[in-house]
XYZ file of C-alpha atoms in Angstrom:
544
model
C 24.743 -29.930 -29.749
C 22.154 -32.666 -28.567
C 20.043 -31.484 -25.309
C 20.656 -33.741 -22.278
C 18.114 -35.304 -20.087
C 18.895 -32.654 -17.684
C 18.464 -29.896 -20.083
C 14.971 -31.140 -21.231
C 14.180 -31.588 -17.428
C 15.221 -27.612 -16.831
C 13.245 -26.813 -20.070
C 9.720 -28.580 -18.707
C 10.725 -27.245 -15.289
C 10.947 -23.510 -15.997
C 7.844 -23.965 -18.665
C 5.914 -25.020 -15.507
C 7.025 -21.748 -13.736
C 6.524 -19.546 -16.382
C 2.609 -21.010 -16.619
C 2.611 -19.953 -13.000
C 3.890 -16.807 -13.132
C 1.048 -16.171 -15.858
C -1.385 -17.518 -13.325
C -0.441 -15.427 -10.609
C -0.976 -12.027 -12.566
C -4.183 -13.309 -14.108
C -5.227 -13.747 -10.517
C -3.947 -10.154 -9.655
C -5.936 -8.517 -12.735
C -8.727 -10.321 -11.561
C -8.787 -8.582 -8.097
C -8.881 -5.655 -9.629
C -12.025 -6.584 -11.656
C -13.820 -7.949 -8.745
C -13.039 -4.849 -6.206
C -13.043 -2.200 -8.384
C -15.446 0.762 -7.782
C -15.503 2.338 -11.219
C -17.357 1.118 -13.681
C -14.688 1.792 -16.415
C -12.386 -0.881 -14.739
C -14.852 -3.279 -13.502
C -17.118 -3.617 -16.711
C -15.012 -2.922 -19.225
C -11.687 -3.858 -18.023
C -9.693 -0.735 -18.728
C -6.677 -1.921 -16.368
C -3.215 -3.761 -16.606
C -1.499 -6.019 -14.547
C 2.098 -7.090 -14.188
C 5.196 -8.663 -12.377
C 8.504 -7.199 -13.120
C 12.031 -8.354 -11.888
C 14.191 -6.707 -9.474
C 15.663 -4.235 -12.193
C 12.049 -3.204 -13.358
C 11.706 -5.018 -16.591
C 8.768 -6.646 -17.438
C 8.248 -10.447 -17.158
C 4.578 -11.407 -17.660
C 1.469 -9.281 -17.834
C -2.364 -10.417 -17.303
C -4.578 -11.175 -20.286
C -6.669 -8.437 -19.073
C -6.255 -4.927 -19.878
C -5.420 -2.578 -22.520
C -2.138 -2.287 -24.462
C -2.055 1.257 -23.619
C -1.831 0.581 -20.037
C -0.202 -2.367 -20.314
C 3.219 -1.214 -22.698
C 3.193 2.065 -20.442
C 3.217 0.363 -17.448
C 6.041 -1.787 -18.866
C 8.124 1.662 -18.698
C 6.621 3.517 -15.582
C 8.169 0.761 -13.257
C 11.670 2.209 -14.236
C 10.388 5.693 -13.113
C 9.320 4.422 -9.881
C 12.511 2.693 -9.062
C 14.573 5.795 -10.127
C 11.793 8.194 -7.922
C 11.763 6.248 -4.639
C 15.256 4.718 -4.692
C 15.894 1.167 -3.591
C 17.199 2.128 -0.111
C 13.808 3.752 0.715
C 11.658 0.440 -0.600
C 10.244 -1.432 2.544
C 8.196 -4.696 2.459
C 4.652 -3.753 2.610
C 5.117 -0.266 0.546
C 2.917 0.691 -2.488
C 3.766 3.304 -4.495
C 1.353 5.571 -6.826
C 1.186 8.120 -9.263
C -0.996 9.605 -12.008
C 2.057 11.866 -13.681
C 1.144 11.641 -17.651
C 5.033 11.463 -18.656
C 5.648 8.904 -15.860
C 2.637 6.833 -16.244
C 0.280 6.344 -18.770
C -0.038 9.231 -20.480
C -3.199 11.238 -18.752
C -4.047 12.070 -15.357
C -7.066 10.026 -15.129
C -5.208 6.696 -15.083
C -3.637 5.752 -11.607
C -0.560 3.310 -11.568
C 0.543 1.416 -8.426
C 3.789 -0.242 -8.245
C 4.407 -2.466 -5.102
C 8.089 -4.091 -4.434
C 7.779 -7.943 -3.760
C 10.355 -9.342 -1.063
C 10.936 -12.744 -0.129
C 11.974 -12.620 4.044
C 14.301 -9.316 3.261
C 15.389 -9.977 -0.493
C 13.798 -7.672 -3.239
C 12.771 -10.667 -5.562
C 10.388 -8.387 -7.841
C 7.767 -5.659 -8.431
C 3.804 -5.839 -9.351
C 2.293 -3.147 -11.177
C -1.090 -2.252 -12.140
C -2.914 0.581 -13.585
C -6.575 1.670 -13.356
C -8.562 4.266 -14.861
C -10.835 6.196 -12.305
C -13.966 8.114 -12.887
C -12.388 11.731 -11.887
C -9.574 13.855 -10.964
C -10.867 16.815 -10.514
C -10.414 19.825 -12.333
C -12.145 20.641 -15.545
C -13.313 16.906 -15.466
C -12.579 14.394 -18.199
C -12.341 16.330 -21.438
C -10.072 18.102 -23.768
C -11.068 21.715 -23.073
C -8.156 22.382 -20.735
C -4.978 24.482 -22.212
C -2.695 22.820 -19.566
C -2.301 19.865 -17.430
C -2.456 22.009 -14.494
C -6.153 22.499 -15.160
C -7.008 18.632 -15.997
C -6.841 17.469 -12.321
C -5.086 16.851 -9.250
C -1.679 15.719 -10.297
C 0.046 12.761 -7.762
C 3.867 12.791 -8.198
C 5.484 9.217 -7.779
C 5.475 8.848 -3.733
C 4.275 6.425 -1.301
C 0.694 5.452 -1.070
C 1.610 2.613 1.848
C 4.715 2.380 4.082
C 5.227 -0.924 5.584
C 1.604 -1.870 5.129
C 0.349 1.584 6.919
C -1.502 3.856 4.127
C -0.636 7.347 3.484
C -3.926 8.804 4.866
C -2.719 12.355 4.539
C -2.495 11.568 0.415
C -6.214 9.864 1.115
C -7.922 13.047 2.379
C -5.862 15.179 -0.225
C -7.854 12.754 -3.083
C -11.172 13.229 -1.490
C -10.966 16.955 -1.247
C -9.910 17.344 -5.072
C -12.503 14.964 -7.053
C -16.174 14.650 -7.298
C -17.018 10.873 -6.653
C -14.675 10.568 -3.706
C -15.834 7.211 -2.448
C -15.762 5.813 -6.098
C -11.787 7.203 -6.537
C -10.535 6.104 -2.926
C -12.233 2.830 -3.383
C -10.399 2.244 -6.919
C -7.051 3.436 -5.115
C -7.414 0.634 -1.918
C -8.583 -1.927 -5.137
C -5.240 -1.230 -7.207
C -3.222 -1.628 -3.867
C -4.984 -5.111 -3.293
C -4.621 -5.741 -6.720
C -0.863 -5.860 -6.113
C -0.649 -7.290 -2.607
C -2.780 -10.463 -3.899
C -0.068 -10.829 -6.861
C 2.908 -10.207 -4.411
C 0.999 -13.152 -1.869
C 1.039 -15.600 -4.728
C 4.205 -15.351 -6.331
C 5.551 -15.660 -2.650
C 3.855 -19.057 -2.332
C 4.628 -20.001 -5.467
C 8.795 -19.504 -4.687
C 8.402 -21.025 -1.613
C 6.249 -24.155 -3.099
C 9.084 -24.566 -5.784
C 12.078 -23.957 -3.714
C 13.070 -20.542 -5.828
C 15.456 -17.828 -3.674
C 15.215 -15.756 -6.957
C 13.387 -14.973 -10.151
C 16.484 -14.560 -12.026
C 16.823 -18.241 -13.624
C 13.325 -17.648 -14.820
C 13.755 -14.224 -16.043
C 16.836 -15.493 -18.256
C 14.497 -18.383 -19.524
C 11.605 -15.788 -20.452
C 13.594 -13.118 -21.903
C 16.392 -15.302 -23.876
C 13.542 -17.257 -25.467
C 11.185 -14.047 -26.262
C 13.950 -12.251 -27.970
C 15.181 -15.081 -30.033
C 11.944 -15.510 -31.405
C 11.228 -11.775 -31.902
C 14.640 -11.627 -33.737
C 13.669 -14.291 -36.031
C 10.466 -12.696 -36.972
C 12.396 -9.246 -37.707
C 14.903 -10.877 -39.571
C 11.906 -12.500 -41.895
C 10.663 -8.967 -42.932
C 11.804 -6.971 -45.653
C 14.514 -4.242 -45.041
C 14.173 -0.519 -45.406
C 11.979 2.779 -44.874
C 7.997 3.231 -45.220
C 5.808 6.119 -44.322
C 2.332 6.829 -44.291
C -0.040 9.673 -42.984
C -3.183 10.042 -41.664
C -5.705 12.989 -41.202
C -7.819 12.867 -37.747
C -10.724 15.357 -37.049
C -8.611 17.298 -34.116
C -10.427 19.621 -32.031
C -11.564 22.235 -34.124
C -9.331 21.638 -36.771
C -7.885 18.530 -38.573
C -4.381 17.466 -37.532
C -1.973 15.320 -39.261
C -0.241 12.267 -38.132
C 2.749 10.860 -39.805
C 5.050 7.718 -39.387
C 7.957 6.421 -40.898
C 8.398 2.774 -39.871
C 12.074 1.500 -40.720
C 13.027 -1.893 -40.178
C 16.617 -3.107 -40.008
C 18.639 -6.122 -38.985
C 17.435 -7.226 -35.334
C 15.339 -3.718 -34.675
C 12.262 -2.142 -35.905
C 11.929 2.037 -35.446
C 9.043 4.301 -35.517
C 9.727 7.729 -36.380
C 6.959 10.470 -35.905
C 8.451 13.097 -37.656
C 6.066 15.330 -39.881
C 3.223 15.108 -37.405
C 0.964 18.413 -36.295
C 2.777 20.521 -33.824
C 1.463 20.332 -29.974
C -2.128 21.261 -29.949
C -3.429 24.015 -27.271
C -6.231 21.469 -26.519
C -5.989 18.406 -24.469
C -5.567 16.176 -27.317
C -1.608 15.658 -26.996
C -0.125 12.445 -26.318
C 2.936 11.974 -24.245
C 5.403 9.754 -25.871
C 5.183 7.086 -23.303
C 1.330 6.603 -24.606
C 2.655 6.924 -28.485
C 5.367 4.424 -27.602
C 2.589 1.844 -26.073
C 0.457 2.098 -29.279
C 3.049 2.003 -31.820
C 4.944 -1.085 -30.404
C 1.226 -2.933 -30.216
C 0.971 -2.354 -33.921
C 4.115 -3.980 -34.648
C 3.407 -6.322 -32.517
C 0.188 -7.418 -34.192
C 1.784 -7.958 -37.516
C 5.260 -8.835 -36.518
C 5.104 -11.162 -33.721
C 1.533 -11.522 -32.583
C 1.881 -15.051 -30.614
C 5.014 -14.208 -28.954
C 4.813 -12.884 -25.459
C 4.606 -9.324 -24.610
C 7.445 -8.515 -22.097
C 10.721 -6.595 -21.626
C 12.736 -8.692 -24.153
C 10.187 -8.073 -27.112
C 9.103 -4.544 -26.775
C 12.983 -3.985 -26.163
C 13.684 -4.579 -30.161
C 11.118 -1.685 -30.852
C 12.360 1.644 -30.817
C 10.632 5.240 -31.196
C 11.949 8.349 -32.053
C 9.754 12.007 -32.427
C 10.583 15.611 -32.159
C 8.303 17.209 -29.807
C 4.884 17.472 -31.790
C 1.300 16.309 -30.926
C 2.585 12.734 -30.666
C 5.491 13.799 -28.324
C 3.893 16.531 -26.266
C 5.968 17.860 -23.512
C 4.549 19.129 -20.029
C 2.579 21.424 -19.015
C 0.938 20.571 -22.376
C -2.938 19.374 -21.676
C -3.282 15.494 -22.398
C -6.657 14.736 -20.835
C -8.028 13.273 -24.301
C -4.693 11.801 -25.159
C -5.994 8.028 -25.982
C -8.282 9.957 -29.002
C -4.797 10.818 -30.882
C -3.048 7.714 -29.234
C -5.696 5.000 -30.367
C -5.329 5.940 -34.146
C -1.762 5.683 -33.577
C -1.807 1.904 -34.930
C -3.526 2.545 -37.969
C -1.088 5.132 -38.882
C 1.799 2.410 -38.045
C -0.048 -0.210 -39.788
C -0.808 1.880 -42.678
C 3.190 1.960 -43.741
C 3.698 -1.779 -42.529
C 1.095 -2.470 -45.192
C 3.156 -0.893 -47.785
C 6.051 -3.465 -46.705
C 3.937 -6.242 -46.083
C 1.097 -6.000 -48.996
C -1.927 -8.500 -48.265
C -1.405 -8.840 -44.728
C -2.672 -5.923 -42.719
C -6.013 -4.920 -42.180
C -7.977 -1.701 -43.260
C -8.566 1.223 -40.833
C -11.033 1.229 -38.317
C -12.903 3.476 -36.128
C -9.935 3.425 -33.781
C -10.532 5.742 -30.916
C -13.190 4.895 -28.439
C -16.050 6.923 -28.511
C -15.706 7.730 -24.701
C -18.478 10.235 -23.214
C -18.567 11.617 -19.816
C -21.665 12.728 -18.432
C -22.040 14.959 -15.781
C -25.893 14.720 -14.513
C -27.848 16.985 -12.295
C -31.359 17.202 -11.118
C -33.123 20.443 -12.991
C -33.717 23.388 -11.265
C -36.120 22.863 -8.278
C -36.081 19.421 -8.951
C -35.144 16.125 -6.309
C -32.436 14.081 -7.746
C -28.754 13.226 -7.525
C -26.013 14.283 -8.983
C -23.437 11.586 -10.853
C -20.434 11.430 -12.993
C -21.090 8.805 -15.431
C -18.260 7.333 -17.940
C -19.207 5.116 -20.763
C -17.047 3.495 -23.423
C -18.190 2.781 -26.681
C -16.463 1.012 -29.765
C -17.136 1.506 -33.554
C -16.145 -0.911 -36.158
C -12.644 -2.719 -36.993
C -11.255 -2.453 -40.248
C -11.773 -5.703 -42.579
C -9.095 -7.869 -42.465
C -7.389 -9.835 -45.741
C -9.843 -12.638 -45.630
C -12.354 -11.574 -42.754
C -14.767 -9.510 -42.727
C -14.183 -6.676 -39.659
C -15.638 -7.008 -36.308
C -18.391 -4.755 -35.396
C -18.538 -2.650 -32.186
C -15.323 -3.656 -31.153
C -12.696 -1.896 -29.299
C -9.467 -1.960 -31.332
C -7.099 -1.355 -30.698
C -7.723 -0.612 -26.871
C -9.031 -4.228 -26.097
C -11.708 -2.989 -23.199
C -15.180 -5.152 -23.268
C -18.484 -3.174 -23.900
C -19.949 -1.830 -20.584
C -23.562 -3.138 -20.187
C -26.134 -0.739 -20.674
C -27.499 -2.051 -16.978
C -24.279 -1.352 -15.020
C -24.260 2.266 -16.856
C -27.788 3.236 -15.617
C -27.105 2.110 -11.987
C -24.380 5.066 -11.992
C -26.024 7.962 -12.633
C -30.122 9.257 -13.691
C -29.817 8.577 -17.235
C -31.586 6.390 -19.407
C -30.102 4.892 -22.851
C -32.821 4.368 -25.163
C -30.649 2.675 -27.990
C -27.354 0.928 -28.453
C -27.682 -1.325 -31.575
C -25.379 -1.838 -34.597
C -25.639 0.927 -37.041
C -26.795 -0.668 -40.582
C -24.454 0.488 -43.618
C -21.705 1.991 -41.572
C -19.062 -0.573 -42.523
C -16.982 0.020 -45.791
C -17.771 -2.466 -48.612
C -15.191 -4.700 -50.015
C -14.139 -8.137 -50.574
C -14.061 -8.505 -46.914
C -16.511 -6.126 -45.286
C -15.842 -3.540 -42.507
C -17.045 -3.990 -38.840
C -20.309 -2.026 -38.056
C -20.477 1.147 -35.907
C -23.263 1.720 -33.467
C -26.072 3.586 -32.809
C -26.685 4.956 -28.976
C -29.435 7.330 -27.799
C -29.338 8.786 -24.322
C -31.497 10.935 -22.434
C -31.312 12.524 -18.622
C -33.998 10.400 -16.529
C -37.007 12.190 -15.511
C -36.675 15.407 -13.525
C -32.765 15.662 -14.695
C -30.400 17.062 -17.023
C -26.726 16.639 -18.480
C -23.629 17.968 -20.120
C -21.102 15.982 -21.424
C -17.502 15.907 -22.759
C -17.300 14.560 -26.306
C -14.558 12.681 -27.157
C -15.185 11.524 -30.775
C -12.993 11.109 -34.193
C -13.636 9.698 -37.390
C -16.565 12.144 -38.270
C -14.688 14.191 -40.556
C -12.163 11.839 -41.643
C -13.955 8.410 -41.777
C -11.871 5.078 -41.657
C -10.101 4.169 -45.270
C -10.508 0.832 -46.670
C -7.473 -0.709 -47.955
C -6.394 -2.745 -51.229
C -9.490 -1.311 -53.205
C -11.665 -1.637 -49.968
C -14.374 1.224 -49.454
C -14.281 3.992 -46.604
C -16.194 3.412 -43.495
C -18.894 5.491 -42.885
C -18.005 8.323 -40.593
C -19.530 9.072 -37.338
C -21.931 11.843 -36.047
C -23.047 13.133 -32.744
C -26.490 15.079 -32.456
C -29.458 16.118 -30.704
C -32.885 14.075 -31.445
C -33.764 17.396 -33.076
C -31.151 17.403 -35.417
C -28.833 19.624 -33.729
C -25.146 18.656 -34.668
C -22.963 18.472 -31.641
C -19.281 18.956 -31.653
C -16.906 15.682 -31.860
C -14.889 17.544 -28.613
C -15.645 19.228 -25.512
C -18.022 19.875 -22.859
C -21.440 20.351 -24.242
C -25.296 20.860 -22.618
C -27.930 18.750 -23.464
C -31.335 20.388 -22.584
C -33.910 18.822 -20.561
C -36.178 16.752 -22.690
C -33.698 16.047 -25.509
C -31.657 13.225 -26.404
C -27.942 12.590 -27.510
C -27.847 10.572 -30.779
C -24.444 8.947 -31.573
C -23.627 7.354 -34.633
C -20.315 5.266 -34.379
C -18.128 4.778 -37.590
C -17.766 1.742 -39.133
C -14.856 0.021 -40.260
C -13.151 0.264 -43.956
C -13.583 -2.611 -46.617
C -10.413 -4.889 -47.499
C -10.305 -5.634 -51.267
C -12.611 -4.922 -54.399
C -16.164 -5.201 -53.895
C -16.766 -6.698 -56.548
C -15.114 -9.816 -55.642
C -17.545 -9.977 -52.706
C -19.435 -13.261 -53.024
C -22.891 -13.513 -53.544
C -23.597 -15.582 -50.374
C -21.712 -12.877 -48.415
C -23.929 -10.136 -49.424
C -27.158 -12.156 -49.070
C -26.236 -13.070 -45.480
C -25.189 -9.217 -44.911
C -29.044 -8.494 -45.979
C -30.518 -11.303 -44.109
C -28.892 -9.944 -40.680
C -29.639 -6.333 -41.463
C -25.939 -4.913 -41.693
C -26.661 -3.764 -45.186
C -30.476 -2.713 -46.095
C -31.683 -2.253 -49.539
C -30.670 1.500 -49.565
C -27.410 1.048 -48.343
C -26.755 -1.990 -51.673
């Protein structure tokens, strides 16, 4: 059927409105970046922002943010609608939770949802998430034995009703966290983020003459779904499995996945993964699903918008295990295992699509939470400091891996200057780690070397959240493995990869982050590429 001029006009009009909607959520996210108190949000972009239709289906997400936040947020809004109830929703409301099973997987992430009303009509929702520096309890680490030890739990509730903030909730938060000004400031930043999105959406609707988002939503969802179905139809049909070993807390943990591609759907099943751990490295299924779907989209539909319609075609199943941990399992450091889920899923896809999937990378961020304080008898200040650090990505078919890059999380590098301003520490080194990348026709990305010391008159303890120390990233198609990471003091004392540990005054903590695996036969790497590696210091003579 030949499109009419009216059809073409509608298509153009809808595309313009779609672009406007993207600009609305980008401004929403930038508001959070500009106003956040925590460096993890302000400097690293550990956040998400998005707009949803009245049924709670994600229409659009901001580019700024992480897959773990975006894709869990896409499911979390439905929990908010169910818990609050439409009859209790009012203009000016903002709702909040940090429930790991209904939010983003652990207590340190705050999710806020705000209804958007045009007059007295509910036209959509805005949602955002951000990682705050502290939620009380044991602090950010894997040492808790249940979620009750990991910090304050905020059930889905109203942060503000008709524009009036719940000051009782604010006081409870202040009494339970170590950095009350930062944490409460971030709560207000999240609320402001949604408010800006709402105001921009209403301005857009009034300017264009819309009374609802129904037609625009139908335009977005039908085209996204059709495009994703076309990509799935082009895939081979069948089931492929993969296993991956991680360091775990005090013993290795096995992860297992089977990817099944059928007509019109792709399912990932995590049967065979190890049982729930007694340590805080467990992953609620909402977070496992977020990163499994991200891995699928990276290969199947990387250029198709990430919204309800595209995510709906990817399904996740799992018995209760470390990747589907139920309450009250400890989950504080769920990101370490969760960030390895993409490598697990991509390893299975590599069997279905040989020659199209990158090698394994460092995966988990090498987050470090530092609790600094004055030495006994010394003047100084206490501070909670969070650093995000990244190892190397795996090499890609046709391209070297990216060095010191946060894949799959996508957070940005935190500048040393900003980190040192938050507390009494000195970062003596933060540089690429030579010889850490796996060899291959295409080289893996390099890790980093980071050296940290307490400022004069201070000492610190830290929560280690590291992996790929005992089990380095594997190469693909004949590529060599990346170099494993290590954590030690400058006197050679080996530190554990996870858990709270003390750094004595006068000693420095030295972190060697893992490099990504190589891709393809090392013998096929060109002489020019090897010369370039040596010239840039990526590979030393000893490292060949």
